[in-house]
Structure formats: C-alpha cells, structure tokens
Amino acid sequence: MADLFDYLDWRGDLTFEQAPFCKIDGIILAQVIYINYTGLVSPDFKSQIEIPRLWESLKSARDFTVRCDMGPMVSTHTPELLERISRSARFAGVKACAYSELFDRQKNEQFAAVSFVLPDKTCVIAFRGTDDTVIGWRENFNLGYMPEIPSQVQALDYVSEAYKALKTKLILAGHSKGGNLALHTAVFADPKIRKNISAVYDFDGPGFSSDFYQKPEFLEIKDRLYVIYPEQSIVGMIFHRPSHFEVIKSESFAVYQHDPFNWHVLGADFEKANDICRESKFFHKSLNHWIETMSIEEKEKFISSLFDVIKAAEYDRFSAIAKNGLSASARMIKKLGKMDKEMRDAIFNSIHELSDVVRAEIPLLRLLNKGN
C-alpha cells in the first residue's frame, strides 16, 4: 500500500506549476489543519508564513507536544506530515495565514480553518474536522435537526472574509466535519464567491438532507465537487450523500478507515474501490431511516438527552472518557437511570442499530452498551 508519505516521495519535487493541485494535496492540507497553530499563523490574511518557517516555529514551540495532542481520533502522524511537506519543493512556497479557531460550549461549536496561499495566489481554505472533544461531536449530531449549525455559519463568514481580502480563486477542502463545512459553504456562499471556487474537496464528511442536493446552488457547484469515501465509511454515511462520489481503498476497518493515513494512494490520485462495503450501506440505510422517522422535536430531545448522558461522565474529551472507563461509565449509567424509560430505551436501541464491528471500535458506544 502507498500512502500520503509515498506521494511526497514520488511528487514532492514537482511544483504546482509542473503538476496542478490534486486530491492528494487537498487531503494533506485538510489533515495538517488539525494541529493547533495559535500564535504561529497570523489571524489575518495579510501576514503570511511559508510552510517551512511554520514547521520550524511549531517544532521549537515550548508546548509542541500539547499543540500536537489531537486525541486518538486524529493520527499521530500529522505533525510528521507537516514536517515532510515543509521539506518538499511542492509545498515550500505555500504560505499559511488567517488561522481561526473557536470552541464555544454554550453554542456547541467547534471550528478551525487556515488559508494556504499557493504560489499562483490561489487560496486553499482548509476546514478542521471533528476532533476528540464532546462539543465537536455534539455539533455533528446537531446536523440532524438544525437547519444550520454554528460552525457552518462561521465557515461562510470565513470564506467571505478570505475572498474580500485576497480577491482570488478559492479551493475549499475538509476532512470529516470539515468536508461538510467545505460543501455547505460552496453552496450557500455569495454567488460571486461561488463562481470563483475552482474545486471543493469533501473527504468522508457527514452529508445533508436529501433536498440539499436538489438546490440550484448545489447543481451549479457539483461539477467542481469531489466527494470521497473509504470502502468502510461510517462518518460519511451519516445523513444523505450526493449521487456522484468516489470510493477508495483503505487499510484497517470500521472507524479506522476514516483516517486518511490509511487511504491507498496511486500516483496523483487515490486507488479506487468498487463500492462502499455492505456494512456501511446497512449503517447508512438503517441510521437514516431511523432519523427520518423522527420529528425535529424528537431529534432534538434525543440528541440533548444523549449528550446529557455523555456530559455526566465529567470529561471534555472522549479519550478521557475511555481512559477513565469505570468511573465515567458509572456516572453515565447513573444519568441514564434517571431518564424516563422511553428515552432510555431510545438511546440503547440507537446503539444496537450499529453493527457489532462499529460498536466494538467506538469507545463511547462500548461504554454505554455495558449498561444494557
């Protein structure tokens, strides 16, 4: 299997003038956005730092380890990826600017973005996906009943500011929830901005309602859209997906296929797979059927109740919940016991809707399942 590092070995010496920006470049920038760049990348669009200098600044930062501790849901290879692109001719002239990061418990919002300016002045805006935080996953679930989540609003504002400041062609990219933000922003951006978006890369991001894909704005952008799922996608199977997408080969299984470092690379593209696997199709069908049978009020009540249970664990990160499994699960089960039987059964039934493979690989579901 060839991966992102092999791609840099093969094509890292080729500039963007010699070989145009491609999907693999998109996922690389969508991955390195998971690192915390506060104080290293300017919050505005005027002050720009080249990738090699950014890596040196990050490496020498006193809190380097903390900045690169993104939880178990983000690969530990991510800092190494930034180092490797900093040493490549391909990315050496790329400049980073406008780092924005928000984390709001009141709004249930987790958002981060960076603008990467290519040598030809094209701006690649990378949106961070969901991290290890409970708030980040709560916002993901809120997609099920809210017409617009806070990070989607923030992403629209960010792109508007980017275009206003740079007046250039834009490429939008994101992994996981970042992919959802990239596509949502392309569809709902000002028409003038939308015309200047040359490509949108949605890497295994959760989808939208079925009518989203019928909007004239979506139809306008769809030929510039690249939606990519690993064979055993889970996150990408949440809600509806577009009719045209790519399925690629990946190592590992279940949630670990969500990790781009496990995706097969072939030259300047991903290695194609025949189709999404049977388990992912089942998950997609059963989850979305269940969601569609609920009213908006029922969805909101269910999601609020589910995260009330998770908050009872008294940890902000799922890695901490898993690490402190006994005490965390005891508090969550106690909270469940105080709920009415209907809601308690709904939470347990939703867990059992997932396949055995999925349940075994998601710590939260494994913990909750112990209480049934």
PDB file of N, CA and C in Angstrom, residues 269-350:
ATOM      1  N   ASP A 269      -3.505  10.292  -7.407  1.00  0.00           N
ATOM      2  CA  ASP A 269      -4.905  10.029  -7.082  1.00  0.00           C
ATOM      3  C   ASP A 269      -4.982   8.943  -6.017  1.00  0.00           C
ATOM      4  N   PHE A 270      -6.190   8.665  -5.567  1.00  0.00           N
ATOM      5  CA  PHE A 270      -6.410   7.543  -4.664  1.00  0.00           C
ATOM      6  C   PHE A 270      -6.676   6.285  -5.483  1.00  0.00           C
ATOM      7  N   GLU A 271      -6.399   5.140  -4.891  1.00  0.00           N
ATOM      8  CA  GLU A 271      -6.705   3.875  -5.553  1.00  0.00           C
ATOM      9  C   GLU A 271      -8.191   3.587  -5.390  1.00  0.00           C
ATOM     10  N   LYS A 272      -8.880   3.409  -6.477  1.00  0.00           N
ATOM     11  CA  LYS A 272     -10.325   3.254  -6.457  1.00  0.00           C
ATOM     12  C   LYS A 272     -10.756   1.880  -5.955  1.00  0.00           C
ATOM     13  N   ALA A 273     -11.868   1.856  -5.239  1.00  0.00           N
ATOM     14  CA  ALA A 273     -12.520   0.622  -4.826  1.00  0.00           C
ATOM     15  C   ALA A 273     -13.800   0.475  -5.632  1.00  0.00           C
ATOM     16  N   ASN A 274     -14.343  -0.733  -5.673  1.00  0.00           N
ATOM     17  CA  ASN A 274     -15.550  -0.962  -6.466  1.00  0.00           C
ATOM     18  C   ASN A 274     -16.778  -0.273  -5.894  1.00  0.00           C
ATOM     19  N   ASP A 275     -16.927  -0.335  -4.563  1.00  0.00           N
ATOM     20  CA  ASP A 275     -18.140   0.201  -3.951  1.00  0.00           C
ATOM     21  C   ASP A 275     -17.950   0.290  -2.442  1.00  0.00           C
ATOM     22  N   ILE A 276     -18.859   1.005  -1.801  1.00  0.00           N
ATOM     23  CA  ILE A 276     -18.897   1.030  -0.341  1.00  0.00           C
ATOM     24  C   ILE A 276     -19.285  -0.364   0.146  1.00  0.00           C
ATOM     25  N   CYS A 277     -18.713  -0.805   1.247  1.00  0.00           N
ATOM     26  CA  CYS A 277     -18.947  -2.166   1.720  1.00  0.00           C
ATOM     27  C   CYS A 277     -20.374  -2.359   2.242  1.00  0.00           C
ATOM     28  N   ARG A 278     -20.768  -3.604   2.361  1.00  0.00           N
ATOM     29  CA  ARG A 278     -22.126  -3.954   2.770  1.00  0.00           C
ATOM     30  C   ARG A 278     -22.472  -3.374   4.141  1.00  0.00           C
ATOM     31  N   GLU A 279     -21.524  -3.442   5.096  1.00  0.00           N
ATOM     32  CA  GLU A 279     -21.795  -2.932   6.452  1.00  0.00           C
ATOM     33  C   GLU A 279     -22.076  -1.433   6.443  1.00  0.00           C
ATOM     34  N   SER A 280     -21.321  -0.688   5.633  1.00  0.00           N
ATOM     35  CA  SER A 280     -21.535   0.758   5.556  1.00  0.00           C
ATOM     36  C   SER A 280     -22.879   1.086   4.921  1.00  0.00           C
ATOM     37  N   LYS A 281     -23.261   0.311   3.913  1.00  0.00           N
ATOM     38  CA  LYS A 281     -24.570   0.527   3.283  1.00  0.00           C
ATOM     39  C   LYS A 281     -25.695   0.269   4.283  1.00  0.00           C
ATOM     40  N   PHE A 282     -25.531  -0.797   5.080  1.00  0.00           N
ATOM     41  CA  PHE A 282     -26.537  -1.116   6.085  1.00  0.00           C
ATOM     42  C   PHE A 282     -26.628  -0.008   7.120  1.00  0.00           C
ATOM     43  N   PHE A 283     -25.463   0.468   7.568  1.00  0.00           N
ATOM     44  CA  PHE A 283     -25.429   1.552   8.549  1.00  0.00           C
ATOM     45  C   PHE A 283     -26.110   2.798   7.986  1.00  0.00           C
ATOM     46  N   HIS A 284     -25.785   3.130   6.731  1.00  0.00           N
ATOM     47  CA  HIS A 284     -26.364   4.306   6.080  1.00  0.00           C
ATOM     48  C   HIS A 284     -27.891   4.188   5.994  1.00  0.00           C
ATOM     49  N   LYS A 285     -28.359   3.028   5.563  1.00  0.00           N
ATOM     50  CA  LYS A 285     -29.801   2.826   5.381  1.00  0.00           C
ATOM     51  C   LYS A 285     -30.546   2.838   6.704  1.00  0.00           C
ATOM     52  N   SER A 286     -30.033   2.100   7.699  1.00  0.00           N
ATOM     53  CA  SER A 286     -30.751   1.982   8.968  1.00  0.00           C
ATOM     54  C   SER A 286     -30.714   3.280   9.756  1.00  0.00           C
ATOM     55  N   LEU A 287     -29.549   3.944   9.783  1.00  0.00           N
ATOM     56  CA  LEU A 287     -29.433   5.191  10.530  1.00  0.00           C
ATOM     57  C   LEU A 287     -30.342   6.261   9.952  1.00  0.00           C
ATOM     58  N   ASN A 288     -30.302   6.425   8.623  1.00  0.00           N
ATOM     59  CA  ASN A 288     -31.092   7.489   8.012  1.00  0.00           C
ATOM     60  C   ASN A 288     -32.583   7.195   8.035  1.00  0.00           C
ATOM     61  N   HIS A 289     -32.957   5.919   7.977  1.00  0.00           N
ATOM     62  CA  HIS A 289     -34.375   5.567   8.121  1.00  0.00           C
ATOM     63  C   HIS A 289     -34.851   5.936   9.521  1.00  0.00           C
ATOM     64  N   TRP A 290     -34.032   5.625  10.505  1.00  0.00           N
ATOM     65  CA  TRP A 290     -34.393   5.938  11.891  1.00  0.00           C
ATOM     66  C   TRP A 290     -34.513   7.450  12.097  1.00  0.00           C
ATOM     67  N   ILE A 291     -33.563   8.213  11.529  1.00  0.00           N
ATOM     68  CA  ILE A 291     -33.581   9.675  11.670  1.00  0.00           C
ATOM     69  C   ILE A 291     -34.833  10.261  11.029  1.00  0.00           C
ATOM     70  N   GLU A 292     -35.192   9.735   9.854  1.00  0.00           N
ATOM     71  CA  GLU A 292     -36.310  10.311   9.115  1.00  0.00           C
ATOM     72  C   GLU A 292     -37.667   9.995   9.730  1.00  0.00           C
ATOM     73  N   THR A 293     -37.731   8.999  10.607  1.00  0.00           N
ATOM     74  CA  THR A 293     -38.999   8.682  11.255  1.00  0.00           C
ATOM     75  C   THR A 293     -39.275   9.592  12.449  1.00  0.00           C
ATOM     76  N   MET A 294     -38.289  10.398  12.831  1.00  0.00           N
ATOM     77  CA  MET A 294     -38.439  11.275  13.994  1.00  0.00           C
ATOM     78  C   MET A 294     -38.767  12.697  13.558  1.00  0.00           C
ATOM     79  N   SER A 295     -39.553  13.370  14.357  1.00  0.00           N
ATOM     80  CA  SER A 295     -39.821  14.784  14.116  1.00  0.00           C
ATOM     81  C   SER A 295     -38.606  15.599  14.571  1.00  0.00           C
ATOM     82  N   ILE A 296     -38.560  16.864  14.186  1.00  0.00           N
ATOM     83  CA  ILE A 296     -37.450  17.724  14.606  1.00  0.00           C
ATOM     84  C   ILE A 296     -37.389  17.802  16.123  1.00  0.00           C
ATOM     85  N   GLU A 297     -38.545  17.901  16.763  1.00  0.00           N
ATOM     86  CA  GLU A 297     -38.587  17.980  18.225  1.00  0.00           C
ATOM     87  C   GLU A 297     -38.051  16.695  18.855  1.00  0.00           C
ATOM     88  N   GLU A 298     -38.404  15.556  18.267  1.00  0.00           N
ATOM     89  CA  GLU A 298     -37.929  14.273  18.800  1.00  0.00           C
ATOM     90  C   GLU A 298     -36.424  14.125  18.626  1.00  0.00           C
ATOM     91  N   LYS A 299     -35.919  14.572  17.478  1.00  0.00           N
ATOM     92  CA  LYS A 299     -34.472  14.517  17.251  1.00  0.00           C
ATOM     93  C   LYS A 299     -33.738  15.376  18.271  1.00  0.00           C
ATOM     94  N   GLU A 300     -34.235  16.588  18.462  1.00  0.00           N
ATOM     95  CA  GLU A 300     -33.576  17.498  19.409  1.00  0.00           C
ATOM     96  C   GLU A 300     -33.592  16.922  20.821  1.00  0.00           C
ATOM     97  N   LYS A 301     -34.726  16.362  21.217  1.00  0.00           N
ATOM     98  CA  LYS A 301     -34.832  15.784  22.554  1.00  0.00           C
ATOM     99  C   LYS A 301     -33.895  14.598  22.718  1.00  0.00           C
ATOM    100  N   PHE A 302     -33.839  13.748  21.681  1.00  0.00           N
ATOM    101  CA  PHE A 302     -32.967  12.579  21.750  1.00  0.00           C
ATOM    102  C   PHE A 302     -31.501  12.997  21.850  1.00  0.00           C
ATOM    103  N   ILE A 303     -31.066  13.905  20.980  1.00  0.00           N
ATOM    104  CA  ILE A 303     -29.661  14.328  20.960  1.00  0.00           C
ATOM    105  C   ILE A 303     -29.283  15.038  22.253  1.00  0.00           C
ATOM    106  N   SER A 304     -30.173  15.890  22.752  1.00  0.00           N
ATOM    107  CA  SER A 304     -29.904  16.573  24.025  1.00  0.00           C
ATOM    108  C   SER A 304     -29.779  15.566  25.160  1.00  0.00           C
ATOM    109  N   SER A 305     -30.659  14.571  25.162  1.00  0.00           N
ATOM    110  CA  SER A 305     -30.623  13.553  26.222  1.00  0.00           C
ATOM    111  C   SER A 305     -29.347  12.713  26.128  1.00  0.00           C
ATOM    112  N   LEU A 306     -28.985  12.330  24.902  1.00  0.00           N
ATOM    113  CA  LEU A 306     -27.780  11.534  24.707  1.00  0.00           C
ATOM    114  C   LEU A 306     -26.552  12.270  25.231  1.00  0.00           C
ATOM    115  N   PHE A 307     -26.449  13.555  24.927  1.00  0.00           N
ATOM    116  CA  PHE A 307     -25.267  14.298  25.362  1.00  0.00           C
ATOM    117  C   PHE A 307     -25.349  14.719  26.823  1.00  0.00           C
ATOM    118  N   ASP A 308     -26.528  14.737  27.387  1.00  0.00           N
ATOM    119  CA  ASP A 308     -26.630  14.896  28.846  1.00  0.00           C
ATOM    120  C   ASP A 308     -25.985  13.693  29.536  1.00  0.00           C
ATOM    121  N   VAL A 309     -26.201  12.522  28.946  1.00  0.00           N
ATOM    122  CA  VAL A 309     -25.586  11.304  29.485  1.00  0.00           C
ATOM    123  C   VAL A 309     -24.066  11.382  29.352  1.00  0.00           C
ATOM    124  N   ILE A 310     -23.594  11.813  28.192  1.00  0.00           N
ATOM    125  CA  ILE A 310     -22.143  11.901  27.965  1.00  0.00           C
ATOM    126  C   ILE A 310     -21.511  12.942  28.887  1.00  0.00           C
ATOM    127  N   LYS A 311     -22.182  14.079  29.058  1.00  0.00           N
ATOM    128  CA  LYS A 311     -21.637  15.119  29.940  1.00  0.00           C
ATOM    129  C   LYS A 311     -21.560  14.655  31.384  1.00  0.00           C
ATOM    130  N   ALA A 312     -22.417  13.708  31.743  1.00  0.00           N
ATOM    131  CA  ALA A 312     -22.393  13.177  33.103  1.00  0.00           C
ATOM    132  C   ALA A 312     -21.066  12.486  33.414  1.00  0.00           C
ATOM    133  N   ALA A 313     -20.317  12.092  32.383  1.00  0.00           N
ATOM    134  CA  ALA A 313     -19.005  11.477  32.585  1.00  0.00           C
ATOM    135  C   ALA A 313     -18.013  12.473  33.166  1.00  0.00           C
ATOM    136  N   GLU A 314     -18.293  13.784  32.974  1.00  0.00           N
ATOM    137  CA  GLU A 314     -17.485  14.876  33.537  1.00  0.00           C
ATOM    138  C   GLU A 314     -16.114  15.011  32.878  1.00  0.00           C
ATOM    139  N   TYR A 315     -16.045  14.668  31.591  1.00  0.00           N
ATOM    140  CA  TYR A 315     -14.819  14.861  30.824  1.00  0.00           C
ATOM    141  C   TYR A 315     -15.158  15.559  29.518  1.00  0.00           C
ATOM    142  N   ASP A 316     -14.248  16.420  29.041  1.00  0.00           N
ATOM    143  CA  ASP A 316     -14.479  17.172  27.807  1.00  0.00           C
ATOM    144  C   ASP A 316     -14.103  16.402  26.553  1.00  0.00           C
ATOM    145  N   ARG A 317     -13.298  15.343  26.721  1.00  0.00           N
ATOM    146  CA  ARG A 317     -12.802  14.589  25.568  1.00  0.00           C
ATOM    147  C   ARG A 317     -13.174  13.118  25.681  1.00  0.00           C
ATOM    148  N   PHE A 318     -13.461  12.511  24.537  1.00  0.00           N
ATOM    149  CA  PHE A 318     -13.812  11.099  24.539  1.00  0.00           C
ATOM    150  C   PHE A 318     -12.631  10.225  24.950  1.00  0.00           C
ATOM    151  N   SER A 319     -11.414  10.678  24.641  1.00  0.00           N
ATOM    152  CA  SER A 319     -10.242   9.910  25.059  1.00  0.00           C
ATOM    153  C   SER A 319     -10.163   9.833  26.576  1.00  0.00           C
ATOM    154  N   ALA A 320     -10.555  10.909  27.252  1.00  0.00           N
ATOM    155  CA  ALA A 320     -10.547  10.910  28.713  1.00  0.00           C
ATOM    156  C   ALA A 320     -11.650   9.995  29.258  1.00  0.00           C
ATOM    157  N   ILE A 321     -12.783   9.971  28.569  1.00  0.00           N
ATOM    158  CA  ILE A 321     -13.873   9.071  28.984  1.00  0.00           C
ATOM    159  C   ILE A 321     -13.421   7.624  28.864  1.00  0.00           C
ATOM    160  N   ALA A 322     -12.779   7.304  27.733  1.00  0.00           N
ATOM    161  CA  ALA A 322     -12.310   5.935  27.530  1.00  0.00           C
ATOM    162  C   ALA A 322     -11.221   5.565  28.528  1.00  0.00           C
ATOM    163  N   LYS A 323     -10.335   6.514  28.810  1.00  0.00           N
ATOM    164  CA  LYS A 323      -9.223   6.270  29.739  1.00  0.00           C
ATOM    165  C   LYS A 323      -9.730   6.027  31.153  1.00  0.00           C
ATOM    166  N   ASN A 324     -10.802   6.705  31.503  1.00  0.00           N
ATOM    167  CA  ASN A 324     -11.380   6.573  32.837  1.00  0.00           C
ATOM    168  C   ASN A 324     -12.716   5.836  32.743  1.00  0.00           C
ATOM    169  N   GLY A 325     -12.680   4.711  32.056  1.00  0.00           N
ATOM    170  CA  GLY A 325     -13.894   3.994  31.691  1.00  0.00           C
ATOM    171  C   GLY A 325     -14.801   3.613  32.836  1.00  0.00           C
ATOM    172  N   LEU A 326     -14.266   3.096  33.914  1.00  0.00           N
ATOM    173  CA  LEU A 326     -15.106   2.626  35.014  1.00  0.00           C
ATOM    174  C   LEU A 326     -15.889   3.754  35.647  1.00  0.00           C
ATOM    175  N   SER A 327     -15.186   4.811  36.048  1.00  0.00           N
ATOM    176  CA  SER A 327     -15.868   5.930  36.713  1.00  0.00           C
ATOM    177  C   SER A 327     -16.783   6.674  35.749  1.00  0.00           C
ATOM    178  N   ALA A 328     -16.311   6.844  34.495  1.00  0.00           N
ATOM    179  CA  ALA A 328     -17.117   7.563  33.508  1.00  0.00           C
ATOM    180  C   ALA A 328     -18.394   6.811  33.176  1.00  0.00           C
ATOM    181  N   SER A 329     -18.276   5.511  32.923  1.00  0.00           N
ATOM    182  CA  SER A 329     -19.453   4.729  32.563  1.00  0.00           C
ATOM    183  C   SER A 329     -20.427   4.644  33.734  1.00  0.00           C
ATOM    184  N   ALA A 330     -19.902   4.594  34.965  1.00  0.00           N
ATOM    185  CA  ALA A 330     -20.783   4.546  36.142  1.00  0.00           C
ATOM    186  C   ALA A 330     -21.633   5.804  36.225  1.00  0.00           C
ATOM    187  N   ARG A 331     -21.007   6.960  35.980  1.00  0.00           N
ATOM    188  CA  ARG A 331     -21.753   8.221  36.041  1.00  0.00           C
ATOM    189  C   ARG A 331     -22.756   8.328  34.896  1.00  0.00           C
ATOM    190  N   MET A 332     -22.364   7.860  33.704  1.00  0.00           N
ATOM    191  CA  MET A 332     -23.280   7.917  32.564  1.00  0.00           C
ATOM    192  C   MET A 332     -24.473   6.984  32.762  1.00  0.00           C
ATOM    193  N   ILE A 333     -24.212   5.794  33.272  1.00  0.00           N
ATOM    194  CA  ILE A 333     -25.297   4.836  33.506  1.00  0.00           C
ATOM    195  C   ILE A 333     -26.240   5.347  34.596  1.00  0.00           C
ATOM    196  N   LYS A 334     -25.663   6.007  35.585  1.00  0.00           N
ATOM    197  CA  LYS A 334     -26.497   6.606  36.642  1.00  0.00           C
ATOM    198  C   LYS A 334     -27.414   7.673  36.051  1.00  0.00           C
ATOM    199  N   LYS A 335     -26.871   8.472  35.143  1.00  0.00           N
ATOM    200  CA  LYS A 335     -27.673   9.505  34.484  1.00  0.00           C
ATOM    201  C   LYS A 335     -28.771   8.866  33.640  1.00  0.00           C
ATOM    202  N   LEU A 336     -28.420   7.799  32.936  1.00  0.00           N
ATOM    203  CA  LEU A 336     -29.414   7.082  32.138  1.00  0.00           C
ATOM    204  C   LEU A 336     -30.551   6.567  33.015  1.00  0.00           C
ATOM    205  N   GLY A 337     -30.195   6.078  34.191  1.00  0.00           N
ATOM    206  CA  GLY A 337     -31.200   5.516  35.096  1.00  0.00           C
ATOM    207  C   GLY A 337     -32.226   6.529  35.550  1.00  0.00           C
ATOM    208  N   LYS A 338     -31.889   7.798  35.516  1.00  0.00           N
ATOM    209  CA  LYS A 338     -32.798   8.855  35.950  1.00  0.00           C
ATOM    210  C   LYS A 338     -33.730   9.317  34.831  1.00  0.00           C
ATOM    211  N   MET A 339     -33.484   8.841  33.608  1.00  0.00           N
ATOM    212  CA  MET A 339     -34.322   9.250  32.482  1.00  0.00           C
ATOM    213  C   MET A 339     -35.573   8.391  32.412  1.00  0.00           C
ATOM    214  N   ASP A 340     -36.575   8.924  31.726  1.00  0.00           N
ATOM    215  CA  ASP A 340     -37.780   8.114  31.549  1.00  0.00           C
ATOM    216  C   ASP A 340     -37.471   6.923  30.663  1.00  0.00           C
ATOM    217  N   LYS A 341     -38.233   5.864  30.821  1.00  0.00           N
ATOM    218  CA  LYS A 341     -37.950   4.593  30.138  1.00  0.00           C
ATOM    219  C   LYS A 341     -37.926   4.756  28.622  1.00  0.00           C
ATOM    220  N   GLU A 342     -38.804   5.579  28.084  1.00  0.00           N
ATOM    221  CA  GLU A 342     -38.884   5.754  26.637  1.00  0.00           C
ATOM    222  C   GLU A 342     -37.569   6.297  26.072  1.00  0.00           C
ATOM    223  N   MET A 343     -37.025   7.323  26.731  1.00  0.00           N
ATOM    224  CA  MET A 343     -35.778   7.908  26.248  1.00  0.00           C
ATOM    225  C   MET A 343     -34.611   6.963  26.484  1.00  0.00           C
ATOM    226  N   ARG A 344     -34.610   6.294  27.617  1.00  0.00           N
ATOM    227  CA  ARG A 344     -33.533   5.343  27.916  1.00  0.00           C
ATOM    228  C   ARG A 344     -33.514   4.227  26.875  1.00  0.00           C
ATOM    229  N   ASP A 345     -34.690   3.728  26.530  1.00  0.00           N
ATOM    230  CA  ASP A 345     -34.769   2.664  25.514  1.00  0.00           C
ATOM    231  C   ASP A 345     -34.342   3.183  24.147  1.00  0.00           C
ATOM    232  N   ALA A 346     -34.696   4.433  23.852  1.00  0.00           N
ATOM    233  CA  ALA A 346     -34.335   5.016  22.553  1.00  0.00           C
ATOM    234  C   ALA A 346     -32.822   5.106  22.413  1.00  0.00           C
ATOM    235  N   ILE A 347     -32.139   5.490  23.489  1.00  0.00           N
ATOM    236  CA  ILE A 347     -30.675   5.598  23.446  1.00  0.00           C
ATOM    237  C   ILE A 347     -30.049   4.227  23.255  1.00  0.00           C
ATOM    238  N   PHE A 348     -30.515   3.242  24.013  1.00  0.00           N
ATOM    239  CA  PHE A 348     -29.963   1.897  23.874  1.00  0.00           C
ATOM    240  C   PHE A 348     -30.278   1.293  22.509  1.00  0.00           C
ATOM    241  N   ASN A 349     -31.493   1.526  22.035  1.00  0.00           N
ATOM    242  CA  ASN A 349     -31.867   0.976  20.729  1.00  0.00           C
ATOM    243  C   ASN A 349     -31.027   1.571  19.604  1.00  0.00           C
ATOM    244  N   SER A 350     -30.699   2.875  19.731  1.00  0.00           N
ATOM    245  CA  SER A 350     -29.882   3.520  18.704  1.00  0.00           C
ATOM    246  C   SER A 350     -28.491   2.920  18.679  1.00  0.00           C
TER     247      SER A 350
END
